[in-house]
C-alpha cells in the first residue's frame, strides 16, 4: 500500500519557521569538537561534523559556548522548535560545585544554569535532513524557582516512538542529571515533555546530533543464547556507562562525538590484581569501520591489565579482571568492549576469555588474529539478554584463556547501553501512550468478556462513551491501521500488554466457530484463515513485500481465484489491542467508496492481526510524478482524472458518512492508483472523526511535512479545511511534478506551496508546470486548476473552498481541457469562454457531479458512532 511510514506525524511549528529550520540545519548548527589526542603522534583526525545538530540551552537568553566548541542556542534562537501552551523560565547564577557528581564533567556547567519549565505537554520538533541514529542528550538540574520546586517535578519524555523517561523525577539524584540516548530520528523528529497530572516538567538543555553510520552495527553476538542478534539498529539505546579503562576522565573536548568517558576505578572490584597501562602509536582499521569515531585514541591508549606481580607469584593467575555496574533489571543491554593490544611484545601472545555475568561472551579472543597487528583498535559488541540479569548488575570479566599465550587479559574501554523493551520504552513498561488507567479498564473488559457476552456489550459501550468524553491528548502512533474511525482507540491503545499476556488474550477467544459466526452475523468483511493468507503470500515471503510500515509489512498476495490483494500484517507483539482490531474491521468494512481503498477482509488467527485490502496495481501517485524513471508520464487529462477521483474520495469522507471524517494526511503517497489509474485515497492512520459541535477537533498537530495547514499549526484545531489545504499542495505537486519539500534548492523554492504561490501571484503559473506536459495543457484548464489550488492554500480555513467545491472546479478544468482538444480542429478560438458561459448557464449542480458514482455512499449513512444499534449485537 502506499503509506509512507517514514513521513512523521508531527507537532506544531510555524510555517514561517520552516525556512528558518532549513537554513539553520544547513549552516549554523554544525559544530565541532577539537578532538585530536594530545599524546598521539598520528595526524589528528578531522573533527566529525554531524549532519544535523540542534543544541539548545533551555531558558537561556544568550548563546552558550562550551570549552569543547559546542555552541548551545539561546531560547530565543530555538523558539521555533518548541510548541507549548505555557511555560516558564528558571535561572540561577551559579550551581553549587558539589552538584557535579564525579560522573559529569563540570565543563558543561553552563548548560545547567537555566531551565525551562513546562506546565503542559510541550514538544520540540526538529527537521532531520538525514534520518537515522542520533544522540539525544538531556541535561537536568533542579534550579531554585520561586513558584515551582523543580525537585518535585514528575514527567515523561518521549519521541514519536520511544519512551525515554517515564514518570521521571530528579529527586534522589541530588546532583545534575545527564541522560544520553541513541535513537532513530525521523524526518520530523519530536521530543515531547509530558508532565504527570498535577505536576510539571522541566529541562535545562537539549542536544540532538547525528551519529555516524558506522557507529552502531546491526548485529552482535548474544549472551546467553550465543547466537547472532540482528536488527540492532532499529532499537533505541540509552547509554548507561562509558568507561575508559586505566585512563582519566575524557570530557567531550577530547571526543569528537562529544562523549564523556569515565575512569573505570569505581567499578573495578579487584583493583589489587589490576594494573593500568598506557601505549602509543595506536592504529585504526578504517577498512573495518573502526575509526576514531568508534572511540578516541585516548581510550585505546590506556588499558587495565592483570598485574605482573600477580602472575609472577603463580604460574597462571587464577583470577579475572572484574567490573560490576548496576543496571535496571528487565532490560537487555548492548555491551561494547574496546580492545587494543598495547601490552604484548609480539603477535599472538595474548589470548583471553570474556565473561558477562559469568557466562562466556567470547572464548579465546586473539586480538592479533582479529587486527593483524599490535596496538590496533578493535571492539566487540555483545547483547546481554534481560533474562541473564538476575540481581540488577552486570559483571564484565576478562581472564586468561587456557589455550596458549602468555596468561594475561586486558580491557581498554567499556560501554554499556540499555536496549528498549517490547513497549518501545527505555524506562518502565509503558509505551509512548501508556497509562495505568487504560490498562486497568482493558483488563476489566477482558476478564468479563469470556463469561458474559451481554455484559461485555454494555461495558464496551460504556467504555466508548467514557473514552470519547475524555479522549487523551491525542498521541497516537500513526501507523495504526485506522485510528481515525475510533474515538476509543486513542486511549485503549495505551495498553501495553506484555506479549505473553497478549497471546493468552488471543488464546482465550480463539474459539474458531464462535469467531466466524460472530463476524458473519455482523455482515463484516471476509474472514481469512492464516493458511489461506500463507498460501496467498508464499508464506509471507520477503519477496512479496510491497510496503513496509511501523505496524508491519504489506505483502502482495493472490487469493485462490487469482484476485490480487494487499495484505497488511501487524507485527506480532505490536500492542494493537483486540477491541481496536475488531472495531476497526467493523468500521473499515462499512466505509466503501470507489475512491477509497477498501478492506476485503481480515485474519486474527493465532494472535495475528492481518488486514486484507484491494490491491492497487499502480501504486502511489507520487511514483508517477517524479523520482522513478521507469514510469510513463501521466497526461494532463489523466492527472485531472486522478485529482478528481481523490477529491471525490475526500469529499465522501468529509460529508458522506454520518460523522465527518478528516483524513489528516492527504499527500501523493496516500493516493493510490489501481490498474486503470483510478485514484483511491488510502492510509487513514491519522484520520479523525469530526463529529464535534464546533466542527473542529482540538488536537496536536500531525500530518506530513510540506502538506500541513498553517492555520492548523497555529490554532491546533483540525477542520476539514486542513485536508483542503493539503489537497491544494497535492494539486501543485501534480502540476509541477516536483517534491513538496526540496531542502537543497534555494530558500524561496524549498517549499512547493510557497514557490507555486509566488508564481501564481505574479500571474506566471506556467513557470512551474511539469515540462513534460506543458505543451498539452489548455490555457483555460491550467488557469482554473491553478486557481483552485491557490484557493485551497488560502491562509484561513474559512476562505478555502470545501472539498465539494474543489471537485466542481476540477471537473470544470477537465471540461475546459476536453473542449479544447475537441475543438482544436475547429476554428473557434474562444472555446474557453464559450464553454464557461455554457457551464454557468447550465449550473451543473455540485450535487449532480457528486452523485454520479457514489453508489455505495448509503453505507456511510449508517455510520453513526458510537452506534448503539451495532453495539447491541455483541
Ligand atoms: C573467570 O570468571 C569466569 C566466570 O565468572 C569463571 O568461570 C572463571 O573460572 C574465572 N576464571 C578464573 C581464573 O578465576
Ligand atoms: C531475549 O531473549 C528472549 C527469549 O530468548 C528473546 O525473545 C528476546 O528477543 C531477547 N532479547 C533481545 C534484546 O535479544
Ligand atoms: C549480585 O550482585 C553482586 C554485586 O552487586 C555480585 O557480587 C553477585 O555475585 C551477584 N549475584 C548473582 C547471583 O549474580
mmCIF file of N, CA and C in Angstrom, residues 595-596 621 625 636 638-654 662-673 679-682 704 706-710 719-736 740 752-753 756-757 784-794 800-811 813:
data_model
loop_
_atom_site.group_PDB
_atom_site.id
_atom_site.type_symbol
_atom_site.label_atom_id
_atom_site.label_comp_id
_atom_site.label_asym_id
_atom_site.label_seq_id
_atom_site.Cartn_x
_atom_site.Cartn_y
_atom_site.Cartn_z
ATOM 1 N N UNK A 595 -13.552 5.644 -4.485
ATOM 2 C CA UNK A 595 -12.280 6.355 -4.392
ATOM 3 C C UNK A 595 -11.632 6.273 -3.015
ATOM 4 N N UNK A 596 -12.017 5.260 -2.268
ATOM 5 C CA UNK A 596 -11.291 4.946 -1.037
ATOM 6 C C UNK A 596 -10.808 3.504 -1.169
ATOM 7 N N UNK A 621 0.470 7.682 -6.298
ATOM 8 C CA UNK A 621 0.502 8.720 -7.334
ATOM 9 C C UNK A 621 1.895 9.341 -7.446
ATOM 10 N N UNK A 625 4.780 10.769 -10.670
ATOM 11 C CA UNK A 625 5.057 12.185 -10.920
ATOM 12 C C UNK A 625 6.552 12.448 -11.011
ATOM 13 N N UNK A 636 -2.045 15.174 -18.970
ATOM 14 C CA UNK A 636 -2.772 16.161 -18.174
ATOM 15 C C UNK A 636 -4.170 15.651 -17.845
ATOM 16 N N UNK A 638 -5.126 12.545 -17.599
ATOM 17 C CA UNK A 638 -5.012 11.508 -16.560
ATOM 18 C C UNK A 638 -4.826 12.136 -15.184
ATOM 19 N N UNK A 639 -4.002 13.163 -15.145
ATOM 20 C CA UNK A 639 -3.754 13.813 -13.851
ATOM 21 C C UNK A 639 -5.033 14.441 -13.317
ATOM 22 N N UNK A 640 -5.783 15.063 -14.221
ATOM 23 C CA UNK A 640 -7.040 15.664 -13.771
ATOM 24 C C UNK A 640 -7.984 14.594 -13.253
ATOM 25 N N UNK A 641 -8.065 13.483 -13.998
ATOM 26 C CA UNK A 641 -8.950 12.403 -13.564
ATOM 27 C C UNK A 641 -8.555 11.896 -12.175
ATOM 28 N N UNK A 642 -7.272 11.783 -11.974
ATOM 29 C CA UNK A 642 -6.792 11.284 -10.682
ATOM 30 C C UNK A 642 -7.129 12.270 -9.560
ATOM 31 N N UNK A 643 -6.896 13.551 -9.841
ATOM 32 C CA UNK A 643 -7.224 14.559 -8.826
ATOM 33 C C UNK A 643 -8.714 14.553 -8.522
ATOM 34 N N UNK A 644 -9.503 14.409 -9.565
ATOM 35 C CA UNK A 644 -10.950 14.415 -9.372
ATOM 36 C C UNK A 644 -11.365 13.201 -8.531
ATOM 37 N N UNK A 645 -10.772 12.053 -8.848
ATOM 38 C CA UNK A 645 -11.075 10.845 -8.076
ATOM 39 C C UNK A 645 -10.727 11.026 -6.602
ATOM 40 N N UNK A 646 -9.534 11.522 -6.361
ATOM 41 C CA UNK A 646 -9.099 11.701 -4.970
ATOM 42 C C UNK A 646 -10.002 12.709 -4.267
ATOM 43 N N UNK A 647 -10.377 13.762 -4.987
ATOM 44 C CA UNK A 647 -11.247 14.774 -4.395
ATOM 45 C C UNK A 647 -12.602 14.161 -4.028
ATOM 46 N N UNK A 648 -13.090 13.268 -4.881
ATOM 47 C CA UNK A 648 -14.348 12.586 -4.573
ATOM 48 C C UNK A 648 -14.227 11.760 -3.302
ATOM 49 N N UNK A 649 -13.138 11.039 -3.217
ATOM 50 C CA UNK A 649 -12.917 10.212 -2.029
ATOM 51 C C UNK A 649 -12.911 11.069 -0.770
ATOM 52 N N UNK A 650 -12.211 12.183 -0.834
ATOM 53 C CA UNK A 650 -12.121 13.056 0.342
ATOM 54 C C UNK A 650 -13.465 13.708 0.642
ATOM 55 N N UNK A 651 -14.146 14.084 -0.432
ATOM 56 C CA UNK A 651 -15.448 14.698 -0.229
ATOM 57 C C UNK A 651 -16.399 13.721 0.470
ATOM 58 N N UNK A 652 -16.303 12.472 0.072
ATOM 59 C CA UNK A 652 -17.116 11.455 0.723
ATOM 60 C C UNK A 652 -16.749 11.321 2.201
ATOM 61 N N UNK A 653 -15.471 11.329 2.476
ATOM 62 C CA UNK A 653 -15.042 11.236 3.875
ATOM 63 C C UNK A 653 -15.608 12.395 4.687
ATOM 64 N N UNK A 654 -15.513 13.597 4.106
ATOM 65 C CA UNK A 654 -15.933 14.786 4.852
ATOM 66 C C UNK A 654 -17.432 14.823 5.072
ATOM 67 N N UNK A 662 -11.997 13.494 8.985
ATOM 68 C CA UNK A 662 -10.900 14.295 8.447
ATOM 69 C C UNK A 662 -9.724 13.363 8.231
ATOM 70 N N UNK A 663 -9.217 13.359 7.034
ATOM 71 C CA UNK A 663 -8.164 12.386 6.720
ATOM 72 C C UNK A 663 -6.857 12.709 7.434
ATOM 73 N N UNK A 664 -6.473 13.962 7.392
ATOM 74 C CA UNK A 664 -5.329 14.467 8.138
ATOM 75 C C UNK A 664 -3.957 14.110 7.551
ATOM 76 N N UNK A 665 -3.903 13.325 6.532
ATOM 77 C CA UNK A 665 -2.581 13.038 5.972
ATOM 78 C C UNK A 665 -2.694 12.906 4.458
ATOM 79 N N UNK A 666 -3.323 13.916 3.852
ATOM 80 C CA UNK A 666 -3.505 13.897 2.408
ATOM 81 C C UNK A 666 -2.170 14.226 1.747
ATOM 82 N N UNK A 667 -1.707 13.331 0.905
ATOM 83 C CA UNK A 667 -0.467 13.569 0.171
ATOM 84 C C UNK A 667 -0.397 12.593 -0.991
ATOM 85 N N UNK A 668 0.548 12.802 -1.872
ATOM 86 C CA UNK A 668 0.537 11.996 -3.090
ATOM 87 C C UNK A 668 0.942 10.552 -2.849
ATOM 88 N N UNK A 669 1.557 10.261 -1.706
ATOM 89 C CA UNK A 669 1.839 8.848 -1.445
ATOM 90 C C UNK A 669 0.628 8.135 -0.855
ATOM 91 N N UNK A 670 -0.355 8.892 -0.429
ATOM 92 C CA UNK A 670 -1.566 8.266 0.095
ATOM 93 C C UNK A 670 -2.692 8.248 -0.919
ATOM 94 N N UNK A 671 -2.386 8.637 -2.141
ATOM 95 C CA UNK A 671 -3.365 8.494 -3.218
ATOM 96 C C UNK A 671 -2.845 7.355 -4.089
ATOM 97 N N UNK A 672 -3.547 6.245 -4.069
ATOM 98 C CA UNK A 672 -3.073 5.063 -4.789
ATOM 99 C C UNK A 672 -3.836 4.919 -6.098
ATOM 100 N N UNK A 673 -3.201 4.244 -7.052
ATOM 101 C CA UNK A 673 -3.806 4.090 -8.374
ATOM 102 C C UNK A 673 -4.003 2.610 -8.675
ATOM 103 N N UNK A 679 -7.973 6.697 -9.015
ATOM 104 C CA UNK A 679 -7.330 7.114 -7.766
ATOM 105 C C UNK A 679 -8.162 6.704 -6.560
ATOM 106 N N UNK A 680 -7.501 6.221 -5.538
ATOM 107 C CA UNK A 680 -8.181 5.895 -4.284
ATOM 108 C C UNK A 680 -7.359 6.413 -3.117
ATOM 109 N N UNK A 681 -8.054 6.995 -2.186
ATOM 110 C CA UNK A 681 -7.375 7.541 -1.015
ATOM 111 C C UNK A 681 -7.112 6.410 -0.026
ATOM 112 N N UNK A 682 -5.932 6.408 0.553
ATOM 113 C CA UNK A 682 -5.611 5.341 1.499
ATOM 114 C C UNK A 682 -4.969 5.907 2.753
ATOM 115 N N UNK A 704 1.951 15.555 7.392
ATOM 116 C CA UNK A 704 3.228 15.346 6.740
ATOM 117 C C UNK A 704 3.841 16.670 6.356
ATOM 118 N N UNK A 706 5.363 19.645 4.626
ATOM 119 C CA UNK A 706 5.147 20.159 3.281
ATOM 120 C C UNK A 706 3.682 20.254 2.909
ATOM 121 N N UNK A 707 2.841 19.488 3.608
ATOM 122 C CA UNK A 707 1.419 19.483 3.273
ATOM 123 C C UNK A 707 0.571 20.122 4.368
ATOM 124 N N UNK A 708 1.220 20.585 5.396
ATOM 125 C CA UNK A 708 0.457 20.910 6.588
ATOM 126 C C UNK A 708 -0.150 22.296 6.576
ATOM 127 N N UNK A 709 -1.394 22.355 6.986
ATOM 128 C CA UNK A 709 -2.166 23.583 7.025
ATOM 129 C C UNK A 709 -1.595 24.540 8.083
ATOM 130 N N UNK A 710 -1.185 25.748 7.662
ATOM 131 C CA UNK A 710 -0.577 26.676 8.633
ATOM 132 C C UNK A 710 -1.545 27.123 9.720
ATOM 133 N N UNK A 719 -9.866 21.043 11.123
ATOM 134 C CA UNK A 719 -11.155 21.041 10.442
ATOM 135 C C UNK A 719 -10.953 20.358 9.102
ATOM 136 N N UNK A 720 -12.058 20.152 8.403
ATOM 137 C CA UNK A 720 -11.906 19.510 7.097
ATOM 138 C C UNK A 720 -11.138 20.419 6.130
ATOM 139 N N UNK A 721 -11.045 21.699 6.463
ATOM 140 C CA UNK A 721 -10.319 22.613 5.592
ATOM 141 C C UNK A 721 -8.805 22.366 5.644
ATOM 142 N N UNK A 722 -8.373 21.649 6.670
ATOM 143 C CA UNK A 722 -6.954 21.290 6.702
ATOM 144 C C UNK A 722 -6.650 20.275 5.601
ATOM 145 N N UNK A 723 -7.579 19.372 5.368
ATOM 146 C CA UNK A 723 -7.438 18.441 4.249
ATOM 147 C C UNK A 723 -7.436 19.206 2.927
ATOM 148 N N UNK A 724 -8.282 20.238 2.866
ATOM 149 C CA UNK A 724 -8.360 21.020 1.631
ATOM 150 C C UNK A 724 -7.004 21.674 1.353
ATOM 151 N N UNK A 725 -6.391 22.181 2.401
ATOM 152 C CA UNK A 725 -5.068 22.786 2.221
ATOM 153 C C UNK A 725 -4.084 21.762 1.652
ATOM 154 N N UNK A 726 -4.013 20.604 2.307
ATOM 155 C CA UNK A 726 -3.080 19.570 1.853
ATOM 156 C C UNK A 726 -3.377 19.178 0.410
ATOM 157 N N UNK A 727 -4.656 19.135 0.100
ATOM 158 C CA UNK A 727 -5.021 18.757 -1.250
ATOM 159 C C UNK A 727 -4.551 19.818 -2.248
ATOM 160 N N UNK A 728 -4.593 21.083 -1.835
ATOM 161 C CA UNK A 728 -4.058 22.145 -2.686
ATOM 162 C C UNK A 728 -2.586 21.913 -3.004
ATOM 163 N N UNK A 729 -1.836 21.464 -1.997
ATOM 164 C CA UNK A 729 -0.427 21.162 -2.236
ATOM 165 C C UNK A 729 -0.308 20.006 -3.227
ATOM 166 N N UNK A 730 -1.173 19.004 -3.041
ATOM 167 C CA UNK A 730 -1.179 17.869 -3.974
ATOM 168 C C UNK A 730 -1.410 18.374 -5.403
ATOM 169 N N UNK A 731 -2.331 19.309 -5.560
ATOM 170 C CA UNK A 731 -2.636 19.814 -6.901
ATOM 171 C C UNK A 731 -1.401 20.462 -7.527
ATOM 172 N N UNK A 732 -0.702 21.264 -6.751
ATOM 173 C CA UNK A 732 0.513 21.883 -7.283
ATOM 174 C C UNK A 732 1.586 20.836 -7.581
ATOM 175 N N UNK A 733 1.601 19.819 -6.755
ATOM 176 C CA UNK A 733 2.585 18.752 -6.952
ATOM 177 C C UNK A 733 2.299 18.021 -8.263
ATOM 178 N N UNK A 734 1.022 17.797 -8.521
ATOM 179 C CA UNK A 734 0.617 17.130 -9.745
ATOM 180 C C UNK A 734 0.956 18.001 -10.955
ATOM 181 N N UNK A 735 0.772 19.292 -10.786
ATOM 182 C CA UNK A 735 1.016 20.212 -11.884
ATOM 183 C C UNK A 735 2.507 20.337 -12.193
ATOM 184 N N UNK A 736 3.320 20.382 -11.138
ATOM 185 C CA UNK A 736 4.723 20.699 -11.364
ATOM 186 C C UNK A 736 5.624 19.472 -11.316
ATOM 187 N N UNK A 740 7.353 18.223 -2.609
ATOM 188 C CA UNK A 740 6.781 19.347 -1.869
ATOM 189 C C UNK A 740 7.838 20.071 -1.049
ATOM 190 N N UNK A 752 7.232 23.748 -1.983
ATOM 191 C CA UNK A 752 6.460 23.820 -3.213
ATOM 192 C C UNK A 752 5.300 24.801 -3.069
ATOM 193 N N UNK A 753 4.630 24.738 -1.925
ATOM 194 C CA UNK A 753 3.451 25.589 -1.745
ATOM 195 C C UNK A 753 3.840 27.062 -1.879
ATOM 196 N N UNK A 756 5.036 27.860 -5.592
ATOM 197 C CA UNK A 756 3.940 27.901 -6.556
ATOM 198 C C UNK A 756 3.097 29.160 -6.357
ATOM 199 N N UNK A 757 2.875 29.519 -5.092
ATOM 200 C CA UNK A 757 2.062 30.702 -4.824
ATOM 201 C C UNK A 757 2.760 31.975 -5.313
ATOM 202 N N UNK A 784 -7.816 27.484 -14.475
ATOM 203 C CA UNK A 784 -8.807 27.040 -13.493
ATOM 204 C C UNK A 784 -8.149 26.163 -12.426
ATOM 205 N N UNK A 785 -7.296 25.287 -12.890
ATOM 206 C CA UNK A 785 -6.647 24.346 -11.995
ATOM 207 C C UNK A 785 -5.779 25.098 -10.974
ATOM 208 N N UNK A 786 -4.982 26.035 -11.483
ATOM 209 C CA UNK A 786 -4.084 26.777 -10.599
ATOM 210 C C UNK A 786 -4.879 27.623 -9.620
ATOM 211 N N UNK A 787 -5.972 28.192 -10.109
ATOM 212 C CA UNK A 787 -6.834 28.985 -9.230
ATOM 213 C C UNK A 787 -7.372 28.130 -8.090
ATOM 214 N N UNK A 788 -7.751 26.921 -8.458
ATOM 215 C CA UNK A 788 -8.301 26.012 -7.456
ATOM 216 C C UNK A 788 -7.257 25.719 -6.383
ATOM 217 N N UNK A 789 -6.069 25.366 -6.861
ATOM 218 C CA UNK A 789 -5.004 25.050 -5.913
ATOM 219 C C UNK A 789 -4.732 26.249 -5.020
ATOM 220 N N UNK A 790 -4.724 27.418 -5.641
ATOM 221 C CA UNK A 790 -4.430 28.626 -4.879
ATOM 222 C C UNK A 790 -5.506 28.868 -3.817
ATOM 223 N N UNK A 791 -6.759 28.640 -4.180
ATOM 224 C CA UNK A 791 -7.843 28.828 -3.192
ATOM 225 C C UNK A 791 -7.673 27.853 -2.025
ATOM 226 N N UNK A 792 -7.276 26.642 -2.366
ATOM 227 C CA UNK A 792 -7.094 25.633 -1.315
ATOM 228 C C UNK A 792 -6.028 26.073 -0.324
ATOM 229 N N UNK A 793 -5.052 26.823 -0.817
ATOM 230 C CA UNK A 793 -3.939 27.206 0.043
ATOM 231 C C UNK A 793 -4.187 28.524 0.778
ATOM 232 N N UNK A 794 -5.424 28.992 0.756
ATOM 233 C CA UNK A 794 -5.725 30.253 1.443
ATOM 234 C C UNK A 794 -5.279 30.172 2.898
ATOM 235 N N UNK A 800 -11.056 28.950 2.307
ATOM 236 C CA UNK A 800 -10.805 27.849 1.380
ATOM 237 C C UNK A 800 -12.126 27.227 0.936
ATOM 238 N N UNK A 801 -12.146 26.704 -0.276
ATOM 239 C CA UNK A 801 -13.366 26.031 -0.724
ATOM 240 C C UNK A 801 -13.560 24.719 0.027
ATOM 241 N N UNK A 802 -14.775 24.207 -0.016
ATOM 242 C CA UNK A 802 -14.995 22.871 0.540
ATOM 243 C C UNK A 802 -14.489 21.861 -0.475
ATOM 244 N N UNK A 803 -14.386 20.619 -0.064
ATOM 245 C CA UNK A 803 -13.923 19.585 -0.980
ATOM 246 C C UNK A 803 -14.895 19.449 -2.150
ATOM 247 N N UNK A 804 -16.176 19.653 -1.871
ATOM 248 C CA UNK A 804 -17.180 19.579 -2.932
ATOM 249 C C UNK A 804 -16.941 20.651 -3.991
ATOM 250 N N UNK A 805 -16.605 21.836 -3.514
ATOM 251 C CA UNK A 805 -16.335 22.921 -4.471
ATOM 252 C C UNK A 805 -15.059 22.646 -5.270
ATOM 253 N N UNK A 806 -14.068 22.123 -4.565
ATOM 254 C CA UNK A 806 -12.820 21.796 -5.250
ATOM 255 C C UNK A 806 -13.121 20.820 -6.381
ATOM 256 N N UNK A 807 -13.950 19.853 -6.054
ATOM 257 C CA UNK A 807 -14.327 18.841 -7.027
ATOM 258 C C UNK A 807 -14.961 19.486 -8.256
ATOM 259 N N UNK A 808 -15.803 20.401 -7.975
ATOM 260 C CA UNK A 808 -16.504 21.108 -9.057
ATOM 261 C C UNK A 808 -15.519 21.896 -9.933
ATOM 262 N N UNK A 809 -14.595 22.603 -9.306
ATOM 263 C CA UNK A 809 -13.601 23.359 -10.070
ATOM 264 C C UNK A 809 -12.758 22.426 -10.940
ATOM 265 N N UNK A 810 -12.422 21.285 -10.371
ATOM 266 C CA UNK A 810 -11.558 20.369 -11.111
ATOM 267 C C UNK A 810 -12.302 19.768 -12.302
ATOM 268 N N UNK A 811 -13.569 19.455 -12.093
ATOM 269 C CA UNK A 811 -14.405 18.974 -13.184
ATOM 270 C C UNK A 811 -14.414 20.007 -14.309
ATOM 271 N N UNK A 813 -12.194 22.317 -14.868
ATOM 272 C CA UNK A 813 -10.892 22.373 -15.519
ATOM 273 C C UNK A 813 -10.767 21.245 -16.552
#
